[in-house]
Coordinates of C-alpha atoms and ligand atoms in Angstrom, one line a residue:
M1 CA -32.1 11.4 7.0
D2 CA -28.9 10.1 8.0
Q3 CA -26.3 8.5 5.8
N4 CA -25.5 4.7 6.2
K5 CA -23.1 4.5 3.9
I6 CA -20.2 6.4 2.3
I7 CA -19.7 5.6 -1.0
L8 CA -17.3 6.9 -3.7
S9 CA -17.4 6.9 -7.2
E10 CA -15.0 5.0 -9.3
K11 CA -13.4 7.6 -10.3
D12 CA -12.3 8.3 -7.0
M13 CA -10.7 5.1 -6.2
P14 CA -7.2 5.4 -5.1
Q15 CA -4.8 4.9 -8.3
A16 CA -1.9 4.0 -6.1
W17 CA -1.1 1.6 -3.5
Y18 CA 0.8 2.9 -0.2
N19 CA 4.3 1.7 0.4
I20 CA 4.8 1.9 4.3
L21 CA 8.7 1.1 4.0
P22 CA 10.1 4.0 4.1
D23 CA 8.1 5.6 6.3
L24 CA 8.5 2.8 9.3
P25 CA 9.7 3.6 12.8
A26 CA 12.9 1.9 12.4
P27 CA 14.5 -0.1 9.6
F28 CA 12.6 -3.4 8.0
P29 CA 14.7 -6.4 9.7
P30 CA 15.6 -8.2 6.3
H31 CA 14.1 -11.6 5.3
L32 CA 16.7 -14.2 5.8
H33 CA 17.7 -17.3 3.7
P34 CA 15.9 -20.7 5.5
G35 CA 19.4 -22.6 4.3
T36 CA 22.0 -19.8 4.9
M37 CA 20.4 -17.2 7.4
K38 CA 21.8 -14.4 5.3
P39 CA 19.6 -11.7 3.8
L40 CA 17.5 -12.8 1.0
G41 CA 18.7 -11.4 -2.6
P42 CA 16.1 -11.3 -5.9
A43 CA 17.5 -14.5 -7.4
D44 CA 17.3 -16.0 -3.9
L45 CA 13.1 -15.3 -4.3
A46 CA 13.5 -15.8 -8.5
P47 CA 11.7 -19.7 -8.2
L48 CA 8.8 -18.1 -6.3
F49 CA 7.9 -15.1 -7.6
P50 CA 7.5 -12.5 -10.3
M51 CA 10.8 -9.6 -10.4
E52 CA 8.0 -7.1 -9.9
L53 CA 6.5 -8.6 -6.9
I54 CA 10.2 -9.4 -5.5
K55 CA 10.7 -5.4 -6.7
Q56 CA 7.7 -4.3 -4.4
E57 CA 8.7 -6.5 -1.6
V58 CA 11.7 -4.3 -0.9
S59 CA 10.6 -0.8 -2.7
M60 CA 11.7 2.1 -0.9
E61 CA 9.0 4.1 -3.3
R62 CA 5.9 5.5 -1.0
F63 CA 3.8 5.4 -3.4
I64 CA 3.4 2.9 -6.0
P65 CA 1.0 3.4 -9.3
I66 CA -1.9 0.5 -9.6
P67 CA -1.8 -0.6 -13.3
D68 CA -5.1 0.1 -15.2
D69 CA -5.2 -4.1 -15.8
I70 CA -5.8 -3.9 -11.9
Q71 CA -7.9 -0.9 -11.5
R72 CA -10.2 -2.2 -14.5
I73 CA -10.6 -5.5 -12.3
Y74 CA -10.5 -4.1 -8.8
K75 CA -13.8 -1.6 -10.3
L76 CA -16.3 -5.1 -10.6
W77 CA -16.5 -4.4 -6.7
R78 CA -14.8 -1.3 -5.8
P79 CA -14.3 1.4 -4.2
S80 CA -15.8 -0.7 -1.3
P81 CA -18.3 1.0 1.1
L82 CA -17.5 2.4 4.6
H83 CA -21.0 1.9 6.7
R84 CA -21.9 3.9 9.9
A85 CA -23.3 1.1 12.6
Y86 CA -26.2 3.2 13.5
R87 CA -28.3 0.0 14.9
L88 CA -25.4 -1.4 16.2
E89 CA -24.6 1.7 18.4
K90 CA -28.2 1.8 19.3
A91 CA -28.2 -1.8 20.9
L92 CA -25.4 -0.9 22.6
G93 CA -26.7 2.2 24.1
T94 CA -22.9 3.9 23.0
P95 CA -22.5 7.3 22.7
A96 CA -19.3 6.1 20.0
R97 CA -19.5 6.6 16.6
I98 CA -18.8 3.2 15.1
Y99 CA -17.9 2.7 11.0
Y100 CA -16.7 -0.5 9.1
K101 CA -15.5 -0.7 5.9
N102 CA -17.1 -3.6 4.3
E103 CA -14.7 -5.7 2.1
S104 CA -17.4 -8.5 1.7
V105 CA -18.4 -6.9 -1.3
S106 CA -16.0 -8.6 -3.4
P107 CA -16.8 -11.3 -5.4
A108 CA -14.7 -13.8 -3.2
G109 CA -16.6 -12.4 -0.1
S110 CA -13.3 -10.8 1.7
H111 CA -10.6 -8.5 0.7
K112 CA -7.9 -10.8 -0.3
P113 CA -8.5 -10.9 -4.3
N114 CA -7.5 -6.6 -3.5
T115 CA -3.8 -9.2 -3.5
A116 CA -4.8 -11.6 -5.5
V117 CA -5.9 -10.0 -8.8
A118 CA -2.2 -8.0 -8.3
Q119 CA -0.3 -11.0 -7.7
A120 CA -2.0 -13.0 -11.1
Y121 CA -1.5 -9.8 -13.2
Y122 CA 2.4 -9.6 -12.7
N123 CA 2.9 -13.1 -12.9
K124 CA 0.8 -13.7 -16.2
K125 CA 3.0 -10.2 -17.1
E126 CA 6.0 -12.3 -16.8
G127 CA 4.9 -15.6 -18.6
V128 CA 4.0 -17.2 -15.8
T129 CA 1.5 -20.3 -16.8
R130 CA 0.0 -21.8 -13.1
L131 CA 0.4 -20.6 -9.6
A132 CA 0.7 -22.9 -6.4
T133 CA -0.5 -21.6 -2.9
E134 CA -2.0 -22.9 0.0
T135 CA -5.2 -21.8 1.9
G136 CA -6.7 -22.2 5.4
A137 CA -10.4 -21.2 5.5
G138 CA -10.6 -21.5 1.4
Q139 CA -10.8 -17.6 1.5
W140 CA -7.8 -17.4 0.0
G141 CA -7.9 -19.8 -2.6
S142 CA -11.0 -18.8 -3.7
A143 CA -9.6 -15.1 -4.2
L144 CA -6.5 -16.3 -6.0
A145 CA -9.1 -18.9 -8.1
F146 CA -10.9 -16.1 -8.8
A147 CA -7.5 -13.7 -10.1
C148 CA -6.0 -16.5 -12.1
N149 CA -9.1 -17.3 -13.7
L150 CA -9.4 -13.9 -15.1
F151 CA -6.0 -13.8 -16.2
G152 CA -5.9 -17.2 -17.7
L153 CA -4.4 -18.8 -15.2
K154 CA -3.8 -22.0 -13.6
C155 CA -4.2 -22.2 -10.0
T156 CA -3.5 -25.3 -7.8
V157 CA -4.5 -24.6 -4.3
Y158 CA -3.5 -26.9 -1.0
M159 CA -6.0 -26.5 1.7
V160 CA -5.5 -26.9 5.4
K161 CA -7.3 -30.4 5.3
V162 CA -9.3 -29.4 8.4
S163 CA -11.0 -26.6 6.6
Y164 CA -11.4 -28.4 3.3
E165 CA -13.5 -30.8 5.5
Q166 CA -15.0 -28.2 7.3
K167 CA -16.1 -25.9 4.6
P168 CA -16.6 -27.7 1.8
Y169 CA -18.4 -24.9 -0.2
R170 CA -15.4 -22.8 -0.7
K171 CA -13.8 -26.1 -2.1
I172 CA -16.3 -25.8 -5.0
M173 CA -16.2 -22.0 -5.0
M174 CA -12.9 -22.3 -6.0
Q175 CA -13.1 -25.4 -8.5
T176 CA -16.3 -23.3 -10.0
W177 CA -13.4 -20.4 -10.7
G178 CA -11.4 -23.3 -12.5
A179 CA -9.0 -24.1 -9.5
E180 CA -7.8 -27.6 -8.9
V181 CA -7.8 -28.2 -5.0
H182 CA -5.9 -31.0 -2.6
P183 CA -6.5 -31.5 1.0
S184 CA -3.0 -31.0 3.1
P185 CA -0.5 -32.6 4.0
T186 CA -1.4 -34.4 0.7
T187 CA 1.2 -37.1 -0.9
L188 CA 2.4 -35.1 -3.7
T189 CA 5.1 -33.4 -2.3
N190 CA 7.9 -34.2 0.2
S191 CA 6.7 -32.0 2.8
G192 CA 3.1 -33.6 2.7
K193 CA 4.5 -37.4 3.0
A194 CA 6.8 -36.4 5.8
A195 CA 3.8 -34.8 7.9
L196 CA 1.7 -37.8 6.7
Q197 CA 4.0 -40.3 7.6
K198 CA 4.6 -38.5 11.2
D199 CA 0.7 -38.5 11.5
P200 CA -1.6 -40.0 9.3
N201 CA -4.3 -38.0 10.8
C202 CA -2.6 -35.0 10.7
P203 CA -5.3 -31.9 10.5
G204 CA -3.1 -29.9 8.7
S205 CA -2.1 -26.3 9.2
L206 CA -1.2 -23.6 7.2
G207 CA 2.3 -23.8 7.8
L208 CA 2.2 -27.1 6.3
A209 CA 0.4 -25.9 3.4
I210 CA 2.7 -23.1 2.6
S211 CA 5.3 -26.0 2.7
E212 CA 3.8 -28.1 0.0
A213 CA 2.7 -25.2 -2.3
V214 CA 6.4 -23.8 -2.1
E215 CA 7.7 -26.9 -3.0
D216 CA 5.2 -27.1 -5.9
A217 CA 6.3 -23.9 -7.5
A218 CA 10.4 -24.4 -6.4
T219 CA 10.0 -28.1 -8.6
H220 CA 8.1 -26.6 -11.5
D221 CA 9.6 -23.9 -14.1
D222 CA 6.3 -22.6 -15.4
T223 CA 4.8 -22.5 -12.1
K224 CA 5.4 -19.8 -8.9
Y225 CA 4.1 -19.3 -5.7
S226 CA 1.7 -16.8 -4.3
L227 CA 1.2 -15.9 -1.0
G228 CA -2.4 -14.2 0.5
S229 CA -0.8 -12.4 3.5
V230 CA 2.1 -11.7 5.4
L231 CA 4.3 -10.5 3.3
N232 CA 5.3 -6.6 2.6
H233 CA 4.2 -6.6 -0.8
V234 CA 0.5 -8.0 0.1
L235 CA 0.1 -5.7 3.0
M236 CA 0.9 -2.9 0.4
H237 CA -1.9 -3.9 -2.5
Q238 CA -4.3 -3.9 0.6
T239 CA -3.6 -0.6 1.4
I240 CA -6.4 0.1 -1.4
V241 CA -8.8 -0.1 1.3
G242 CA -7.1 2.4 4.1
L243 CA -6.8 4.8 1.3
E244 CA -10.4 4.4 0.5
V245 CA -11.3 4.6 4.2
E246 CA -9.2 7.8 4.4
K247 CA -11.3 9.8 1.9
Q248 CA -14.3 8.4 3.1
L249 CA -14.0 9.7 6.3
K250 CA -12.9 12.8 5.1
I251 CA -16.7 13.0 3.6
A252 CA -18.0 12.2 6.8
K253 CA -16.1 14.7 8.4
E254 CA -15.0 12.3 10.9
K255 CA -11.0 11.5 12.2
P256 CA -10.7 7.8 13.3
D257 CA -9.8 7.8 17.7
I258 CA -9.6 3.7 17.1
M259 CA -9.2 1.6 14.3
I260 CA -9.5 -2.1 14.7
G261 CA -9.2 -5.3 12.8
C262 CA -8.8 -8.7 13.2
V263 CA -5.2 -10.7 12.4
G264 CA -4.3 -13.8 10.6
G265 CA -1.3 -12.6 8.9
G266 CA -1.8 -9.3 9.0
S267 CA -2.8 -7.9 5.3
N268 CA -6.1 -6.6 6.0
F269 CA -5.3 -4.8 9.3
G270 CA -2.6 -3.7 7.7
G271 CA -3.4 -2.8 4.4
F272 CA -6.2 -0.5 6.7
M273 CA -4.5 1.1 8.9
M274 CA -1.2 1.7 7.6
P275 CA -2.2 5.0 6.0
F276 CA -3.2 6.5 9.0
V277 CA 0.0 5.6 11.0
R278 CA 1.6 8.3 9.2
E279 CA -0.9 10.6 11.2
K280 CA 0.1 8.9 14.3
M281 CA 3.5 9.6 13.6
K282 CA 2.7 12.8 12.8
G283 CA 0.8 12.9 16.5
R284 CA -2.4 12.7 16.3
N285 CA -3.8 10.1 19.0
I286 CA -5.3 7.0 16.7
R287 CA -5.2 3.9 18.6
F288 CA -4.7 0.8 16.4
I289 CA -5.9 -2.6 17.8
A290 CA -5.1 -5.8 16.6
V291 CA -7.4 -9.1 17.3
E292 CA -6.6 -12.5 17.2
P293 CA -7.9 -15.7 18.6
T294 CA -6.5 -17.2 22.7
S295 CA -6.0 -20.2 20.5
C296 CA -3.0 -18.9 17.9
P297 CA -1.7 -15.5 20.4
S298 CA 1.4 -15.2 18.2
L299 CA 1.0 -11.0 19.0
T300 CA 0.0 -11.2 22.6
K301 CA 1.6 -14.4 23.6
G302 CA 5.0 -15.1 21.0
P303 CA 8.1 -13.5 21.3
Y304 CA 9.6 -11.4 18.5
I305 CA 12.0 -13.1 16.8
Y306 CA 13.6 -14.9 13.3
D307 CA 11.5 -17.6 12.8
Y308 CA 10.7 -19.8 9.5
G309 CA 7.9 -19.1 7.5
D310 CA 6.8 -22.7 7.0
V311 CA 7.0 -26.2 8.7
A312 CA 9.7 -27.3 6.5
K313 CA 11.9 -24.5 6.3
L314 CA 11.2 -23.8 3.0
A315 CA 10.3 -20.4 3.1
P316 CA 12.0 -17.4 4.3
I317 CA 12.7 -16.4 7.8
A318 CA 11.4 -13.0 9.1
K319 CA 11.3 -11.3 12.3
M320 CA 7.7 -11.5 13.9
Y321 CA 6.0 -12.5 16.8
T322 CA 5.8 -16.2 16.7
L323 CA 4.5 -19.4 18.2
G324 CA 7.1 -21.4 16.5
H325 CA 6.8 -22.9 12.6
G326 CA 6.2 -26.0 14.0
F327 CA 3.0 -24.6 15.9
I328 CA -0.1 -26.3 14.4
P329 CA -3.2 -24.4 16.3
P330 CA -6.6 -25.8 17.5
A331 CA -9.3 -26.5 14.7
I332 CA -10.8 -23.3 15.3
H333 CA -13.6 -21.7 12.8
A334 CA -11.6 -19.0 12.2
G335 CA -9.1 -20.4 10.0
G336 CA -7.9 -17.7 8.2
L337 CA -6.4 -16.6 11.8
R338 CA -4.0 -19.8 12.4
Y339 CA -0.9 -18.6 10.9
H340 CA 2.2 -19.3 13.5
G341 CA 3.7 -15.8 12.5
D342 CA 2.8 -12.3 11.8
A343 CA 3.4 -9.7 8.9
P344 CA 6.8 -8.4 10.0
I345 CA 5.2 -4.8 9.0
L346 CA 2.8 -5.6 11.6
C347 CA 5.2 -6.5 13.9
L348 CA 7.4 -4.1 14.2
L349 CA 4.6 -1.8 14.7
V350 CA 3.7 -3.7 17.8
N351 CA 7.2 -3.9 18.8
K352 CA 7.5 0.0 18.7
K353 CA 4.5 0.1 20.7
L354 CA 2.0 2.0 17.7
I355 CA -0.5 -1.0 17.8
E356 CA -2.1 -2.5 20.3
A357 CA -3.0 -6.6 20.2
V358 CA -5.7 -8.6 22.4
A359 CA -7.1 -11.9 21.7
Y360 CA -10.6 -13.4 22.2
D361 CA -11.9 -17.1 22.6
Q362 CA -14.1 -17.8 20.3
K363 CA -17.4 -18.6 21.8
P364 CA -17.4 -14.5 23.0
V365 CA -16.5 -14.0 19.1
F366 CA -19.4 -15.3 18.3
E367 CA -21.7 -14.0 20.7
A368 CA -20.4 -10.8 19.4
A369 CA -20.9 -11.7 15.5
L370 CA -24.9 -12.9 16.0
M371 CA -25.1 -9.3 17.7
F372 CA -23.9 -7.9 14.5
A373 CA -26.0 -10.0 12.3
R374 CA -29.1 -9.3 14.6
T375 CA -28.4 -5.7 14.3
E376 CA -26.5 -4.4 10.7
G377 CA -27.7 -7.6 9.2
I378 CA -24.6 -9.2 7.2
I379 CA -23.3 -12.7 8.8
P380 CA -19.4 -12.0 9.4
A381 CA -16.7 -14.0 8.7
P382 CA -15.5 -15.5 11.6
E383 CA -12.2 -13.8 11.3
T384 CA -14.3 -10.6 10.9
A385 CA -16.2 -11.7 14.3
H386 CA -12.7 -11.0 16.5
A387 CA -12.5 -7.3 15.5
I388 CA -16.5 -6.8 16.3
K389 CA -15.6 -8.2 19.3
A390 CA -13.2 -5.7 20.1
V391 CA -15.6 -2.8 18.6
I392 CA -18.0 -3.6 21.1
D393 CA -15.7 -4.0 24.1
E394 CA -14.1 -0.7 23.3
A395 CA -17.6 1.1 22.4
L396 CA -19.0 -0.3 25.7
K397 CA -16.0 1.2 27.6
C398 CA -17.0 4.8 25.9
K399 CA -20.3 4.2 27.2
A400 CA -19.7 3.9 31.0
S401 CA -17.0 6.9 30.4
N402 CA -19.4 8.7 28.0
E403 CA -17.1 9.5 25.3
A404 CA -18.2 9.8 21.7
K405 CA -15.5 8.1 20.0
C406 CA -14.9 7.3 16.7
I407 CA -14.3 3.7 16.1
V408 CA -13.9 2.4 12.7
F409 CA -13.2 -1.6 12.1
N410 CA -12.6 -3.4 8.8
F411 CA -15.3 -5.5 8.3
S412 CA -12.7 -7.9 6.3
G413 CA -15.4 -10.9 5.1
H414 CA -19.1 -12.5 5.3
G415 CA -19.5 -15.9 6.8
H416 CA -22.0 -17.0 4.3
F417 CA -19.4 -20.1 3.9
D418 CA -18.9 -20.7 7.6
L419 CA -22.5 -21.5 8.3
A420 CA -21.2 -25.0 10.4
A421 CA -19.3 -22.7 12.6
Y422 CA -23.0 -20.5 13.8
D423 CA -24.7 -23.9 13.7
A424 CA -22.2 -25.2 16.4
Y425 CA -22.4 -21.7 17.9
L426 CA -26.1 -21.7 18.2
S427 CA -26.5 -25.2 19.1
G428 CA -23.8 -25.1 22.0
K429 CA -21.4 -27.2 20.8
L430 CA -18.7 -24.1 20.1
E431 CA -15.6 -24.6 21.9
D432 CA -12.8 -22.3 23.9
F433 CA -9.2 -23.5 23.0
P434 CA -6.9 -20.9 25.1
L435 CA -3.6 -22.1 24.5
P436 CA -1.3 -23.4 27.4
E437 CA 1.5 -21.6 27.8
E438 CA 3.5 -25.4 28.2
K439 CA 2.3 -25.7 24.6
I440 CA 4.1 -22.6 23.5
K441 CA 7.6 -23.0 25.1
E442 CA 7.2 -26.3 23.4
A443 CA 6.6 -25.0 19.6
L444 CA 8.8 -22.4 20.3
K445 CA 12.3 -25.1 20.9
D446 CA 12.7 -25.4 17.1
V447 CA 13.6 -21.8 15.9
P448 CA 16.7 -20.9 13.8
K449 CA 19.3 -19.2 16.0
V450 CA 19.7 -15.5 14.6
D451 CA 20.8 -12.7 16.7
Ligands
PLP1 C1 -7.8 -14.2 5.6 C2 -8.7 -13.7 6.2 C3 -8.4 -13.2 7.3 C4 -7.1 -13.4 7.6 O1 -5.9 -12.9 7.0 P1 -5.2 -11.3 7.2 O2 -3.9 -11.3 6.1 O3 -4.8 -10.8 8.6 O4 -6.4 -10.0 6.9 C5 -9.4 -11.9 8.3 N1 -10.4 -11.8 7.3 C6 -11.2 -12.7 6.7 C7 -12.3 -12.4 6.2 C8 -10.0 -13.6 6.0 O5 -10.9 -13.9 4.9

C-alpha cells in the first residue's frame, strides 16, 4: 500500500528553532525607529515586546532552543503530518509527486499557534498580564486567544472590520478562548478615531488595526503587543514547520525540487522554506515560490524600500517590498493576505533571487481550492488556496514536459470558517480585483525618505 502520510513521533519533534539571520546572503537591513529613522535599539522596542523576543529579533545564534513549556503545548498537535497528495496528482494526470505539510491540524486551524504559544510564553515569563493584537481574517487573533488562555494572559484583539463582518465564527472562537474582540477601526484609540473621521464606513485594514493594537500596548504598562507575522522572531518560531518537513522528506527518501507557500506577511512560507535555503546556498537546485493575490501584490509589484509597518507610523520602519503603509486592499476573501508589506527576511531573499514570486486572482484560486477539496478532502483556507493554485500550475507544467518533480507546499490552514467565501464562489458572486498601477503609485507617495 502507498504511504499517504509521513508522521513523526513526539520525541522526533525539533527542539530548537532555526534562525536564518547568520546565514542570509546579505546583511539584514535593520528596522528603523518611525520617529528618528535611526536603527532601533532594544530600549525602543521595550514598550511593545518582552526582552527575550527583542533579543531573538536580532540574534545571530543559528539555533535557539525551544523551552520545555512551549514544547509541551506544541505537542497538543505537533508534529504535524506531511501528506502525499496522490488523489490530486491523479486528477491532474501529472508525473510530479506532490506533498503538503498539514498545519491545519492545530487547535486554531492554521500554522499561527506556532508563534502565538511562544510569544505568550515569553510575555508571561516577564510579568506581562495582557496582550493586544490585530487580526485580519481572524486566524491570528484566534491563535493568540488560544495561547493567552493557556498561559493565563488577557487578550485584546482589534479585528479588521470587513473580516469581523464576513467571518463572525472566528470572533466567537476568540471569545470562547476568553479574548475581547473589537471591530477595527474603533473609537478606543486615536488611530481608530482618525480613520473613522476620514471615512465613517472605513472597512479597516491590517495596517490600521496594527496601529490600534500598538497604541493600546504603548499606552498601558501591563500590556504588550503581539504580531502574528512579518518580524524575524515570528518567522523563526515558524521554522518548526520546515524542520519537521526536512525530517519527513528524509523518511520519504525525497528531495524537494519546488517548495511553494502563500504569503501574507510571510511567516508560514518563511518558516516552511527557510531551513531549505541552506541547501540552496550549498548549490542544490530548489525553486522557492511565494504566492500572493493580485489585489495585494507587494512582492510582484511593489518596490524594495523602507516603509512604515502601519498606517499611523507607530510600528517600526522596515525594508521590504511594499505597496505603501496607507494602502487599503480590496475586500478579498483571503483576509490573511491583505498586508501592504512582507517579512523583511523574505523580501531580502526575493531581492537576492533565491525566491520567486507569483500573483493570482481569487477566482482561479477558488477553482484550485475546490479541486483540492474534491480530491484530497480537506477544505483549504482561501489563503492556502493561493499556494494550491501555484502547485497545480507547476504540476501541469511537469505533465507537459513529462518531468517527475517533487513539489512540496505548506498547507497553512483549513477553511472551515471561510465557508461564506466558498458560498460566494459557488453561487458565482466572487469577483476579481487586480490592482491598477495608478493605485499602487498613489499608495506609494507617502513612503519615508531613507537611503
Ligand atoms: C495568516 C495566514 C496566512 C498568511 O500569513 P503569513 O504570515 O504569510 O503566513 C496564510 N494562511 C493562513 C491559513 C493564515 O491563517
